């Protein structure tokens, strides 16, 4: 009777997105894995589930956060911006400094929690210029770039597309498409935002369609990666679906669950 050949050691990678200040669980996210991948949105500006958490309520209080969420959820963006301007006018010229100081406090804690090795890209609420200061050795930041992990090629594109929300790292569709194109063919396509598919971009709690990328969808259909991994939409209609040969997986639930998604081969 023929013996079964022994299998070599397997590789396990944990993938997370939308950390939004969850440093406690981030410190354990790499346990049992050979590497951690983070697809952005480290910063917690405002927690839509708990309006007392985040930079905004720290500065203006939970009651004002309640009002801002109410306006945004109702898609009354102009009123939301006017309300925000009124609040920020009380801080005046110190607005940018106040935000940066708050973001720096969060980044210091979050980057310190990353295990080695970590491969990370930006989310739309992140501030890329600060990442260079806080990314320690063992954390590789990629945007429009590729890396090989145990024989598989991973491509990374960070940030989001332009929206009425005007979050810190939103870029034009053409710039985003160029970064997707620069990756070429990869085994695993890692982005912060999802491809432009209704089931993947609709948030059932915020009750709105978030922006996905048509260029990303076209790349998936053209290059057929094994996986497309993304976050951004916290409560999508569908967390997982196939587009042709590609398994598309939303991993953007880390802030709420504290649990990474595991990829093993």
PDB file of C-alpha atoms in Angstrom:
ATOM      1  CA  UNK A   1       0.000   0.000   0.000  1.00  0.00           C
ATOM      2  CA  UNK A   2       1.486   3.318  -1.049  1.00  0.00           C
ATOM      3  CA  UNK A   3       2.155   5.818   1.700  1.00  0.00           C
ATOM      4  CA  UNK A   4       0.772   9.355   1.575  1.00  0.00           C
ATOM      5  CA  UNK A   5       3.544  11.903   0.977  1.00  0.00           C
ATOM      6  CA  UNK A   6       4.121  14.177   3.942  1.00  0.00           C
ATOM      7  CA  UNK A   7       2.849  17.715   3.391  1.00  0.00           C
ATOM      8  CA  UNK A   8       5.220  20.585   3.898  1.00  0.00           C
ATOM      9  CA  UNK A   9       4.540  23.321   6.423  1.00  0.00           C
ATOM     10  CA  UNK A  10       1.515  25.455   5.604  1.00  0.00           C
ATOM     11  CA  UNK A  11       1.443  29.242   5.554  1.00  0.00           C
ATOM     12  CA  UNK A  12      -1.233  31.111   7.488  1.00  0.00           C
ATOM     13  CA  UNK A  13      -1.881  34.833   7.046  1.00  0.00           C
ATOM     14  CA  UNK A  14      -4.371  36.841   9.084  1.00  0.00           C
ATOM     15  CA  UNK A  15      -6.121  39.707   7.287  1.00  0.00           C
ATOM     16  CA  UNK A  16      -7.897  42.630   8.943  1.00  0.00           C
ATOM     17  CA  UNK A  17      -9.347  45.980   7.946  1.00  0.00           C
ATOM     18  CA  UNK A  18     -11.137  48.875   9.629  1.00  0.00           C
ATOM     19  CA  UNK A  19      -9.377  48.662  12.980  1.00  0.00           C
ATOM     20  CA  UNK A  20     -10.830  52.011  14.088  1.00  0.00           C
ATOM     21  CA  UNK A  21      -8.944  52.273  17.356  1.00  0.00           C
ATOM     22  CA  UNK A  22      -9.242  48.632  18.490  1.00  0.00           C
ATOM     23  CA  UNK A  23      -5.674  48.368  19.800  1.00  0.00           C
ATOM     24  CA  UNK A  24      -6.508  45.687  22.361  1.00  0.00           C
ATOM     25  CA  UNK A  25      -7.541  43.100  19.774  1.00  0.00           C
ATOM     26  CA  UNK A  26      -4.939  44.301  17.281  1.00  0.00           C
ATOM     27  CA  UNK A  27      -2.198  43.208  19.689  1.00  0.00           C
ATOM     28  CA  UNK A  28      -3.510  39.622  19.371  1.00  0.00           C
ATOM     29  CA  UNK A  29      -4.461  39.672  15.691  1.00  0.00           C
ATOM     30  CA  UNK A  30      -1.280  37.970  14.523  1.00  0.00           C
ATOM     31  CA  UNK A  31      -1.355  35.087  16.996  1.00  0.00           C
ATOM     32  CA  UNK A  32      -0.972  31.743  15.207  1.00  0.00           C
ATOM     33  CA  UNK A  33      -0.186  33.374  11.860  1.00  0.00           C
ATOM     34  CA  UNK A  34       2.995  33.746   9.819  1.00  0.00           C
ATOM     35  CA  UNK A  35       2.078  37.335   8.888  1.00  0.00           C
ATOM     36  CA  UNK A  36      -0.603  39.978   9.397  1.00  0.00           C
ATOM     37  CA  UNK A  37      -2.143  42.033   6.603  1.00  0.00           C
ATOM     38  CA  UNK A  38      -3.976  45.246   7.498  1.00  0.00           C
ATOM     39  CA  UNK A  39      -6.088  47.032   4.896  1.00  0.00           C
ATOM     40  CA  UNK A  40      -6.360  50.370   6.633  1.00  0.00           C
ATOM     41  CA  UNK A  41      -8.647  52.667   8.582  1.00  0.00           C
ATOM     42  CA  UNK A  42      -6.664  52.543  11.800  1.00  0.00           C
ATOM     43  CA  UNK A  43      -8.082  55.844  13.014  1.00  0.00           C
ATOM     44  CA  UNK A  44     -11.335  56.109  14.918  1.00  0.00           C
ATOM     45  CA  UNK A  45     -12.883  59.480  14.128  1.00  0.00           C
ATOM     46  CA  UNK A  46     -16.443  58.575  15.107  1.00  0.00           C
ATOM     47  CA  UNK A  47     -17.930  55.222  16.108  1.00  0.00           C
ATOM     48  CA  UNK A  48     -21.357  54.885  14.480  1.00  0.00           C
ATOM     49  CA  UNK A  49     -22.282  52.142  16.953  1.00  0.00           C
ATOM     50  CA  UNK A  50     -21.092  53.988  20.072  1.00  0.00           C
ATOM     51  CA  UNK A  51     -21.151  57.727  19.513  1.00  0.00           C
ATOM     52  CA  UNK A  52     -19.099  58.385  22.646  1.00  0.00           C
ATOM     53  CA  UNK A  53     -15.950  56.893  21.052  1.00  0.00           C
ATOM     54  CA  UNK A  54     -13.553  58.645  18.708  1.00  0.00           C
ATOM     55  CA  UNK A  55     -11.844  61.931  17.954  1.00  0.00           C
ATOM     56  CA  UNK A  56     -15.070  63.822  17.248  1.00  0.00           C
ATOM     57  CA  UNK A  57     -16.853  63.086  20.559  1.00  0.00           C
ATOM     58  CA  UNK A  58     -13.593  63.616  22.454  1.00  0.00           C
ATOM     59  CA  UNK A  59     -13.552  67.154  21.091  1.00  0.00           C
ATOM     60  CA  UNK A  60     -17.268  67.984  20.957  1.00  0.00           C
ATOM     61  CA  UNK A  61     -19.146  65.497  23.144  1.00  0.00           C
ATOM     62  CA  UNK A  62     -21.445  62.554  22.489  1.00  0.00           C
ATOM     63  CA  UNK A  63     -24.569  64.680  22.007  1.00  0.00           C
ATOM     64  CA  UNK A  64     -23.020  66.509  19.057  1.00  0.00           C
ATOM     65  CA  UNK A  65     -21.772  63.168  17.733  1.00  0.00           C
ATOM     66  CA  UNK A  66     -25.353  61.868  17.882  1.00  0.00           C
ATOM     67  CA  UNK A  67     -26.481  64.793  15.765  1.00  0.00           C
ATOM     68  CA  UNK A  68     -23.706  64.370  13.192  1.00  0.00           C
ATOM     69  CA  UNK A  69     -24.466  60.664  12.759  1.00  0.00           C
ATOM     70  CA  UNK A  70     -28.172  61.441  12.397  1.00  0.00           C
ATOM     71  CA  UNK A  71     -27.482  63.912   9.585  1.00  0.00           C
ATOM     72  CA  UNK A  72     -25.011  61.679   7.767  1.00  0.00           C
ATOM     73  CA  UNK A  73     -27.235  58.604   8.004  1.00  0.00           C
ATOM     74  CA  UNK A  74     -30.072  60.631   6.497  1.00  0.00           C
ATOM     75  CA  UNK A  75     -27.647  61.640   3.704  1.00  0.00           C
ATOM     76  CA  UNK A  76     -28.094  65.291   4.634  1.00  0.00           C
ATOM     77  CA  UNK A  77     -24.442  65.943   3.909  1.00  0.00           C
ATOM     78  CA  UNK A  78     -24.665  69.710   3.413  1.00  0.00           C
ATOM     79  CA  UNK A  79     -26.352  70.090   6.811  1.00  0.00           C
ATOM     80  CA  UNK A  80     -23.763  67.790   8.346  1.00  0.00           C
ATOM     81  CA  UNK A  81     -20.917  69.883   6.943  1.00  0.00           C
ATOM     82  CA  UNK A  82     -22.558  73.118   8.127  1.00  0.00           C
ATOM     83  CA  UNK A  83     -23.015  71.591  11.592  1.00  0.00           C
ATOM     84  CA  UNK A  84     -19.386  70.500  11.616  1.00  0.00           C
ATOM     85  CA  UNK A  85     -18.171  73.942  10.516  1.00  0.00           C
ATOM     86  CA  UNK A  86     -20.106  75.531  13.361  1.00  0.00           C
ATOM     87  CA  UNK A  87     -18.458  73.238  15.901  1.00  0.00           C
ATOM     88  CA  UNK A  88     -14.970  73.549  14.446  1.00  0.00           C
ATOM     89  CA  UNK A  89     -15.233  77.351  14.354  1.00  0.00           C
ATOM     90  CA  UNK A  90     -14.938  77.249  18.124  1.00  0.00           C
ATOM     91  CA  UNK A  91     -11.493  75.707  17.750  1.00  0.00           C
ATOM     92  CA  UNK A  92     -10.478  78.089  14.984  1.00  0.00           C
ATOM     93  CA  UNK A  93      -7.004  77.896  13.496  1.00  0.00           C
ATOM     94  CA  UNK A  94      -6.112  75.053  15.850  1.00  0.00           C
ATOM     95  CA  UNK A  95      -8.394  72.587  14.033  1.00  0.00           C
ATOM     96  CA  UNK A  96      -5.701  70.801  12.011  1.00  0.00           C
ATOM     97  CA  UNK A  97      -3.358  70.692  14.982  1.00  0.00           C
ATOM     98  CA  UNK A  98      -6.082  69.238  17.222  1.00  0.00           C
ATOM     99  CA  UNK A  99      -6.901  66.500  14.696  1.00  0.00           C
ATOM    100  CA  UNK A 100      -3.269  65.636  14.085  1.00  0.00           C
ATOM    101  CA  UNK A 101      -2.528  65.442  17.792  1.00  0.00           C
ATOM    102  CA  UNK A 102      -5.470  63.068  18.310  1.00  0.00           C
ATOM    103  CA  UNK A 103      -4.468  60.921  15.322  1.00  0.00           C
ATOM    104  CA  UNK A 104      -0.887  60.757  16.564  1.00  0.00           C
ATOM    105  CA  UNK A 105      -2.058  59.428  19.921  1.00  0.00           C
ATOM    106  CA  UNK A 106      -4.014  56.675  18.196  1.00  0.00           C
ATOM    107  CA  UNK A 107      -1.209  55.828  15.753  1.00  0.00           C
ATOM    108  CA  UNK A 108       1.387  55.545  18.529  1.00  0.00           C
ATOM    109  CA  UNK A 109      -0.725  52.881  20.246  1.00  0.00           C
ATOM    110  CA  UNK A 110      -1.873  51.069  17.104  1.00  0.00           C
ATOM    111  CA  UNK A 111       1.442  50.798  15.274  1.00  0.00           C
ATOM    112  CA  UNK A 112       3.073  49.556  18.468  1.00  0.00           C
ATOM    113  CA  UNK A 113       0.521  46.711  18.498  1.00  0.00           C
ATOM    114  CA  UNK A 114       1.381  45.431  15.003  1.00  0.00           C
ATOM    115  CA  UNK A 115       3.199  42.068  15.053  1.00  0.00           C
ATOM    116  CA  UNK A 116       6.202  41.256  12.884  1.00  0.00           C
ATOM    117  CA  UNK A 117       5.799  40.890   9.972  1.00  0.00           C
ATOM    118  CA  UNK A 118       2.859  43.145   9.110  1.00  0.00           C
ATOM    119  CA  UNK A 119       1.975  44.307   5.593  1.00  0.00           C
ATOM    120  CA  UNK A 120      -0.322  47.326   5.615  1.00  0.00           C
ATOM    121  CA  UNK A 121      -2.014  49.823   3.334  1.00  0.00           C
ATOM    122  CA  UNK A 122      -3.988  52.988   4.003  1.00  0.00           C
ATOM    123  CA  UNK A 123      -7.713  53.386   4.524  1.00  0.00           C
ATOM    124  CA  UNK A 124      -9.695  56.443   3.507  1.00  0.00           C
ATOM    125  CA  UNK A 125      -9.698  57.873   7.053  1.00  0.00           C
ATOM    126  CA  UNK A 126      -5.943  57.443   7.498  1.00  0.00           C
ATOM    127  CA  UNK A 127      -3.238  60.101   7.205  1.00  0.00           C
ATOM    128  CA  UNK A 128      -0.465  58.566   5.041  1.00  0.00           C
ATOM    129  CA  UNK A 129       2.252  61.169   5.793  1.00  0.00           C
ATOM    130  CA  UNK A 130       2.225  60.129   9.458  1.00  0.00           C
ATOM    131  CA  UNK A 131       2.638  56.400   8.764  1.00  0.00           C
ATOM    132  CA  UNK A 132       6.334  56.831   7.967  1.00  0.00           C
ATOM    133  CA  UNK A 133       6.908  58.094  11.489  1.00  0.00           C
ATOM    134  CA  UNK A 134       5.084  55.304  13.302  1.00  0.00           C
ATOM    135  CA  UNK A 135       5.707  52.196  11.156  1.00  0.00           C
ATOM    136  CA  UNK A 136       8.367  50.265  13.057  1.00  0.00           C
ATOM    137  CA  UNK A 137      10.808  47.741  11.524  1.00  0.00           C
ATOM    138  CA  UNK A 138       8.770  44.684  10.628  1.00  0.00           C
ATOM    139  CA  UNK A 139       5.837  46.731   9.296  1.00  0.00           C
ATOM    140  CA  UNK A 140       5.868  47.156   5.512  1.00  0.00           C
ATOM    141  CA  UNK A 141       3.595  49.855   4.076  1.00  0.00           C
ATOM    142  CA  UNK A 142       2.479  49.292   0.474  1.00  0.00           C
ATOM    143  CA  UNK A 143       0.280  51.314  -1.883  1.00  0.00           C
ATOM    144  CA  UNK A 144       0.218  50.436  -5.571  1.00  0.00           C
ATOM    145  CA  UNK A 145       2.909  47.833  -4.809  1.00  0.00           C
ATOM    146  CA  UNK A 146       3.399  44.061  -4.640  1.00  0.00           C
ATOM    147  CA  UNK A 147       5.028  41.692  -2.175  1.00  0.00           C
ATOM    148  CA  UNK A 148       5.602  37.928  -2.217  1.00  0.00           C
ATOM    149  CA  UNK A 149       4.595  35.893   0.828  1.00  0.00           C
ATOM    150  CA  UNK A 150       5.480  32.194   0.790  1.00  0.00           C
ATOM    151  CA  UNK A 151       5.265  31.925  -2.973  1.00  0.00           C
ATOM    152  CA  UNK A 152       2.095  33.959  -3.502  1.00  0.00           C
ATOM    153  CA  UNK A 153       2.074  37.497  -4.877  1.00  0.00           C
ATOM    154  CA  UNK A 154      -0.019  40.042  -2.971  1.00  0.00           C
ATOM    155  CA  UNK A 155      -0.869  43.426  -4.480  1.00  0.00           C
ATOM    156  CA  UNK A 156      -1.891  46.403  -2.323  1.00  0.00           C
ATOM    157  CA  UNK A 157      -3.848  49.572  -3.120  1.00  0.00           C
ATOM    158  CA  UNK A 158      -4.904  51.872  -0.296  1.00  0.00           C
ATOM    159  CA  UNK A 159      -7.236  54.805   0.173  1.00  0.00           C
ATOM    160  CA  UNK A 160     -10.729  55.540  -1.065  1.00  0.00           C
ATOM    161  CA  UNK A 161     -12.431  57.442  -3.869  1.00  0.00           C
ATOM    162  CA  UNK A 162     -13.898  60.950  -3.685  1.00  0.00           C
ATOM    163  CA  UNK A 163     -17.140  61.207  -1.669  1.00  0.00           C
ATOM    164  CA  UNK A 164     -19.255  63.920  -0.020  1.00  0.00           C
ATOM    165  CA  UNK A 165     -17.764  62.759   3.295  1.00  0.00           C
ATOM    166  CA  UNK A 166     -14.368  64.209   2.308  1.00  0.00           C
ATOM    167  CA  UNK A 167     -12.336  61.850   4.453  1.00  0.00           C
ATOM    168  CA  UNK A 168      -8.538  62.401   4.627  1.00  0.00           C
ATOM    169  CA  UNK A 169      -7.267  59.930   2.023  1.00  0.00           C
ATOM    170  CA  UNK A 170      -9.643  60.092  -0.934  1.00  0.00           C
ATOM    171  CA  UNK A 171      -8.193  60.245  -4.441  1.00  0.00           C
ATOM    172  CA  UNK A 172      -9.514  60.662  -7.981  1.00  0.00           C
ATOM    173  CA  UNK A 173     -10.787  57.638  -9.889  1.00  0.00           C
ATOM    174  CA  UNK A 174      -7.998  57.991 -12.462  1.00  0.00           C
ATOM    175  CA  UNK A 175      -5.238  57.944  -9.841  1.00  0.00           C
ATOM    176  CA  UNK A 176      -6.797  54.931  -8.150  1.00  0.00           C
ATOM    177  CA  UNK A 177      -7.134  53.083 -11.458  1.00  0.00           C
ATOM    178  CA  UNK A 178      -3.466  53.754 -12.231  1.00  0.00           C
ATOM    179  CA  UNK A 179      -2.413  52.128  -8.961  1.00  0.00           C
ATOM    180  CA  UNK A 180      -4.565  49.088  -9.710  1.00  0.00           C
ATOM    181  CA  UNK A 181      -3.076  48.863 -13.203  1.00  0.00           C
ATOM    182  CA  UNK A 182       0.477  49.095 -11.826  1.00  0.00           C
ATOM    183  CA  UNK A 183      -0.002  45.868  -9.863  1.00  0.00           C
ATOM    184  CA  UNK A 184      -0.444  43.655 -12.905  1.00  0.00           C
ATOM    185  CA  UNK A 185      -1.418  40.053 -12.219  1.00  0.00           C
ATOM    186  CA  UNK A 186      -1.337  38.962  -8.577  1.00  0.00           C
ATOM    187  CA  UNK A 187      -2.568  35.991  -6.586  1.00  0.00           C
ATOM    188  CA  UNK A 188      -4.237  38.084  -3.889  1.00  0.00           C
ATOM    189  CA  UNK A 189      -5.549  41.608  -4.509  1.00  0.00           C
ATOM    190  CA  UNK A 190      -5.625  43.617  -1.258  1.00  0.00           C
ATOM    191  CA  UNK A 191      -7.487  46.945  -1.214  1.00  0.00           C
ATOM    192  CA  UNK A 192      -9.266  49.079   1.336  1.00  0.00           C
ATOM    193  CA  UNK A 193     -12.406  49.607  -0.726  1.00  0.00           C
ATOM    194  CA  UNK A 194     -14.395  46.860  -2.491  1.00  0.00           C
ATOM    195  CA  UNK A 195     -15.028  46.397  -6.192  1.00  0.00           C
ATOM    196  CA  UNK A 196     -18.103  48.246  -7.484  1.00  0.00           C
ATOM    197  CA  UNK A 197     -20.697  45.526  -6.927  1.00  0.00           C
ATOM    198  CA  UNK A 198     -24.014  46.518  -5.264  1.00  0.00           C
ATOM    199  CA  UNK A 199     -24.023  43.615  -2.790  1.00  0.00           C
ATOM    200  CA  UNK A 200     -20.502  44.505  -1.658  1.00  0.00           C
ATOM    201  CA  UNK A 201     -20.816  48.300  -1.362  1.00  0.00           C
ATOM    202  CA  UNK A 202     -24.181  48.733   0.398  1.00  0.00           C
ATOM    203  CA  UNK A 203     -23.942  49.247   4.172  1.00  0.00           C
ATOM    204  CA  UNK A 204     -27.081  47.897   5.837  1.00  0.00           C
ATOM    205  CA  UNK A 205     -26.635  49.932   9.038  1.00  0.00           C
ATOM    206  CA  UNK A 206     -25.540  53.263   7.533  1.00  0.00           C
ATOM    207  CA  UNK A 207     -28.240  52.618   4.890  1.00  0.00           C
ATOM    208  CA  UNK A 208     -26.218  53.881   1.963  1.00  0.00           C
ATOM    209  CA  UNK A 209     -24.039  52.720  -0.899  1.00  0.00           C
ATOM    210  CA  UNK A 210     -20.363  53.340  -0.204  1.00  0.00           C
ATOM    211  CA  UNK A 211     -18.007  53.959  -3.110  1.00  0.00           C
ATOM    212  CA  UNK A 212     -16.430  50.911  -4.659  1.00  0.00           C
ATOM    213  CA  UNK A 213     -14.007  50.851  -7.557  1.00  0.00           C
ATOM    214  CA  UNK A 214     -14.962  50.017 -11.130  1.00  0.00           C
ATOM    215  CA  UNK A 215     -11.272  49.798 -11.998  1.00  0.00           C
ATOM    216  CA  UNK A 216     -10.846  47.180  -9.286  1.00  0.00           C
ATOM    217  CA  UNK A 217     -13.814  45.206 -10.610  1.00  0.00           C
ATOM    218  CA  UNK A 218     -12.396  45.343 -14.131  1.00  0.00           C
ATOM    219  CA  UNK A 219      -8.994  44.134 -12.884  1.00  0.00           C
ATOM    220  CA  UNK A 220     -10.628  41.208 -11.074  1.00  0.00           C
ATOM    221  CA  UNK A 221     -12.504  40.211 -14.220  1.00  0.00           C
ATOM    222  CA  UNK A 222      -9.406  40.620 -16.401  1.00  0.00           C
ATOM    223  CA  UNK A 223      -6.600  39.146 -14.253  1.00  0.00           C
ATOM    224  CA  UNK A 224      -8.611  36.609 -12.197  1.00  0.00           C
ATOM    225  CA  UNK A 225      -6.702  36.665  -8.888  1.00  0.00           C
ATOM    226  CA  UNK A 226      -7.404  33.870  -6.412  1.00  0.00           C
ATOM    227  CA  UNK A 227      -8.735  36.368  -3.867  1.00  0.00           C
ATOM    228  CA  UNK A 228      -9.866  39.973  -3.647  1.00  0.00           C
ATOM    229  CA  UNK A 229      -9.710  41.116  -0.010  1.00  0.00           C
ATOM    230  CA  UNK A 230     -11.061  44.477   1.195  1.00  0.00           C
ATOM    231  CA  UNK A 231     -12.895  46.303   3.982  1.00  0.00           C
ATOM    232  CA  UNK A 232     -14.440  49.790   4.170  1.00  0.00           C
ATOM    233  CA  UNK A 233     -18.083  48.632   4.248  1.00  0.00           C
ATOM    234  CA  UNK A 234     -18.676  47.548   7.827  1.00  0.00           C
ATOM    235  CA  UNK A 235     -22.071  45.832   7.450  1.00  0.00           C
ATOM    236  CA  UNK A 236     -22.414  44.800   3.788  1.00  0.00           C
ATOM    237  CA  UNK A 237     -25.317  42.932   2.275  1.00  0.00           C
ATOM    238  CA  UNK A 238     -22.879  40.155   1.374  1.00  0.00           C
ATOM    239  CA  UNK A 239     -19.521  39.524   3.031  1.00  0.00           C
ATOM    240  CA  UNK A 240     -18.315  36.965   0.528  1.00  0.00           C
ATOM    241  CA  UNK A 241     -19.052  36.226  -3.128  1.00  0.00           C
ATOM    242  CA  UNK A 242     -17.360  34.987  -6.270  1.00  0.00           C
ATOM    243  CA  UNK A 243     -16.649  37.080  -9.336  1.00  0.00           C
ATOM    244  CA  UNK A 244     -15.656  34.537 -11.942  1.00  0.00           C
ATOM    245  CA  UNK A 245     -12.639  32.670 -10.571  1.00  0.00           C
ATOM    246  CA  UNK A 246     -12.036  35.179  -7.762  1.00  0.00           C
ATOM    247  CA  UNK A 247     -13.229  34.809  -4.184  1.00  0.00           C
ATOM    248  CA  UNK A 248     -14.144  38.285  -2.909  1.00  0.00           C
ATOM    249  CA  UNK A 249     -14.051  38.644   0.878  1.00  0.00           C
ATOM    250  CA  UNK A 250     -14.952  41.628   3.065  1.00  0.00           C
ATOM    251  CA  UNK A 251     -12.647  41.606   6.108  1.00  0.00           C
ATOM    252  CA  UNK A 252     -13.763  45.036   7.355  1.00  0.00           C
ATOM    253  CA  UNK A 253     -15.304  43.893  10.636  1.00  0.00           C
ATOM    254  CA  UNK A 254     -12.267  44.020  12.917  1.00  0.00           C
ATOM    255  CA  UNK A 255     -13.311  47.022  15.024  1.00  0.00           C
ATOM    256  CA  UNK A 256     -16.507  45.257  16.076  1.00  0.00           C
ATOM    257  CA  UNK A 257     -15.429  41.622  16.266  1.00  0.00           C
ATOM    258  CA  UNK A 258     -11.716  41.795  17.014  1.00  0.00           C
ATOM    259  CA  UNK A 259     -11.251  38.708  14.849  1.00  0.00           C
ATOM    260  CA  UNK A 260      -9.032  38.464  11.749  1.00  0.00           C
ATOM    261  CA  UNK A 261      -9.903  36.538   8.614  1.00  0.00           C
ATOM    262  CA  UNK A 262      -7.471  33.682   7.940  1.00  0.00           C
ATOM    263  CA  UNK A 263      -5.951  32.737   4.598  1.00  0.00           C
ATOM    264  CA  UNK A 264      -4.041  29.454   4.520  1.00  0.00           C
ATOM    265  CA  UNK A 265      -2.196  27.569   1.812  1.00  0.00           C
TER     266      UNK A 265
END
